Amino acid sequence: MRVYELVLVLKTSLSETNRKKLLETIKGFLPDFKIVKEEEWGQKPLAYSITREIAGYYLNWVFELKGELPKDFEKKLITNDNILRHLLLKKK
């Protein structure tokens, strides 16, 4: 099992329903995984504006994945307009 940590910064303009749909979509990108820890840090101001957003909605996931991380996973995060920033770390 490989352990990863993912921090997401989402647009604050997303409604609760759309945010949940987005998170389910992201979970769909990861085959055969288990979330160990899921934290919602909530809305926080950004140090600088990103695509005219001055605040972001922060989430933190620690998850275990059997096998390799899909090669296009980060590309899908980058190309999603509702995700302002992400940080993906492989933990030991």
mmCIF file of C-alpha atoms in Angstrom:
data_model
loop_
_atom_site.group_PDB
_atom_site.id
_atom_site.type_symbol
_atom_site.label_atom_id
_atom_site.label_comp_id
_atom_site.label_asym_id
_atom_site.label_seq_id
_atom_site.Cartn_x
_atom_site.Cartn_y
_atom_site.Cartn_z
ATOM 1 C CA MET A 1 0.000 0.000 0.000
ATOM 2 C CA ARG A 2 1.228 3.456 -0.880
ATOM 3 C CA VAL A 3 0.213 6.404 1.261
ATOM 4 C CA TYR A 4 -0.393 9.837 -0.228
ATOM 5 C CA GLU A 5 -1.450 13.203 1.143
ATOM 6 C CA LEU A 6 -3.499 15.548 -1.029
ATOM 7 C CA VAL A 7 -4.260 19.169 -0.183
ATOM 8 C CA LEU A 8 -6.826 20.875 -2.395
ATOM 9 C CA VAL A 9 -7.701 24.552 -2.631
ATOM 10 C CA LEU A 10 -11.109 24.964 -4.237
ATOM 11 C CA LYS A 11 -12.963 28.046 -5.407
ATOM 12 C CA THR A 12 -15.112 29.525 -2.672
ATOM 13 C CA SER A 13 -17.846 30.301 -5.188
ATOM 14 C CA LEU A 14 -18.722 26.586 -5.380
ATOM 15 C CA SER A 15 -21.937 25.668 -3.628
ATOM 16 C CA GLU A 16 -21.900 22.860 -1.070
ATOM 17 C CA THR A 17 -23.628 20.543 -3.558
ATOM 18 C CA ASN A 18 -21.173 21.294 -6.374
ATOM 19 C CA ARG A 19 -18.232 20.913 -3.995
ATOM 20 C CA LYS A 20 -19.446 17.446 -2.976
ATOM 21 C CA LYS A 21 -19.924 16.493 -6.640
ATOM 22 C CA LEU A 22 -16.390 17.663 -7.423
ATOM 23 C CA LEU A 23 -14.951 15.623 -4.554
ATOM 24 C CA GLU A 24 -16.844 12.534 -5.714
ATOM 25 C CA THR A 25 -15.443 13.097 -9.212
ATOM 26 C CA ILE A 26 -11.906 13.298 -7.804
ATOM 27 C CA LYS A 27 -12.491 10.113 -5.806
ATOM 28 C CA GLY A 28 -13.597 8.477 -9.061
ATOM 29 C CA PHE A 29 -10.158 9.194 -10.553
ATOM 30 C CA LEU A 30 -8.542 6.951 -7.915
ATOM 31 C CA PRO A 31 -9.191 3.242 -8.361
ATOM 32 C CA ASP A 32 -9.139 0.981 -5.313
ATOM 33 C CA PHE A 33 -8.184 3.511 -2.630
ATOM 34 C CA LYS A 34 -9.071 4.099 1.013
ATOM 35 C CA ILE A 35 -9.199 7.496 2.723
ATOM 36 C CA VAL A 36 -7.342 7.270 6.039
ATOM 37 C CA LYS A 37 -7.926 10.865 7.131
ATOM 38 C CA GLU A 38 -10.170 13.536 5.646
ATOM 39 C CA GLU A 39 -10.141 17.088 6.980
ATOM 40 C CA GLU A 40 -11.979 20.173 5.811
ATOM 41 C CA TRP A 41 -9.995 23.220 6.798
ATOM 42 C CA GLY A 42 -12.675 25.515 5.424
ATOM 43 C CA GLN A 43 -12.407 28.904 3.780
ATOM 44 C CA LYS A 44 -9.163 30.796 4.257
ATOM 45 C CA PRO A 45 -7.709 33.899 2.598
ATOM 46 C CA LEU A 46 -5.040 33.336 -0.044
ATOM 47 C CA ALA A 47 -1.635 34.990 0.219
ATOM 48 C CA TYR A 48 -2.136 36.290 -3.330
ATOM 49 C CA SER A 49 -5.040 36.178 -5.764
ATOM 50 C CA ILE A 50 -5.346 33.166 -8.033
ATOM 51 C CA THR A 51 -7.571 33.637 -11.092
ATOM 52 C CA ARG A 52 -9.169 36.630 -9.338
ATOM 53 C CA GLU A 53 -10.014 34.604 -6.224
ATOM 54 C CA ILE A 54 -8.887 36.083 -2.898
ATOM 55 C CA ALA A 55 -9.931 33.108 -0.743
ATOM 56 C CA GLY A 56 -9.984 29.352 -1.133
ATOM 57 C CA TYR A 57 -11.729 26.371 0.444
ATOM 58 C CA TYR A 58 -9.066 23.999 1.805
ATOM 59 C CA LEU A 59 -9.322 20.208 2.103
ATOM 60 C CA ASN A 60 -6.769 17.641 3.217
ATOM 61 C CA TRP A 61 -6.877 13.920 2.448
ATOM 62 C CA VAL A 62 -4.514 11.160 3.485
ATOM 63 C CA PHE A 63 -5.246 8.050 1.473
ATOM 64 C CA GLU A 64 -3.861 4.600 0.785
ATOM 65 C CA LEU A 65 -3.696 3.313 -2.753
ATOM 66 C CA LYS A 66 -3.072 -0.192 -3.982
ATOM 67 C CA GLY A 67 -0.636 -0.047 -6.869
ATOM 68 C CA GLU A 68 0.409 3.059 -8.739
ATOM 69 C CA LEU A 69 -1.205 6.472 -8.820
ATOM 70 C CA PRO A 70 -2.882 6.926 -12.243
ATOM 71 C CA LYS A 71 -0.535 8.825 -14.576
ATOM 72 C CA ASP A 72 -3.169 11.387 -15.561
ATOM 73 C CA PHE A 73 -4.415 12.056 -12.007
ATOM 74 C CA GLU A 74 -2.476 15.299 -11.494
ATOM 75 C CA LYS A 75 -3.327 16.476 -15.006
ATOM 76 C CA LYS A 76 -7.027 16.069 -14.183
ATOM 77 C CA LEU A 77 -6.541 18.167 -11.035
ATOM 78 C CA ILE A 78 -4.655 20.877 -12.927
ATOM 79 C CA THR A 79 -7.192 21.130 -15.747
ATOM 80 C CA ASN A 80 -10.216 21.415 -13.440
ATOM 81 C CA ASP A 81 -11.207 25.087 -13.233
ATOM 82 C CA ASN A 82 -12.741 24.695 -9.761
ATOM 83 C CA ILE A 83 -9.430 23.607 -8.216
ATOM 84 C CA LEU A 84 -7.210 26.631 -7.636
ATOM 85 C CA ARG A 85 -4.177 24.706 -6.337
ATOM 86 C CA HIS A 86 -3.266 21.231 -5.180
ATOM 87 C CA LEU A 87 -0.367 19.565 -3.408
ATOM 88 C CA LEU A 88 0.161 15.826 -3.744
ATOM 89 C CA LEU A 89 2.767 14.176 -1.531
ATOM 90 C CA LYS A 90 3.858 10.561 -1.359
ATOM 91 C CA LYS A 91 4.368 9.628 2.286
ATOM 92 C CA LYS A 92 6.663 6.908 3.570
#
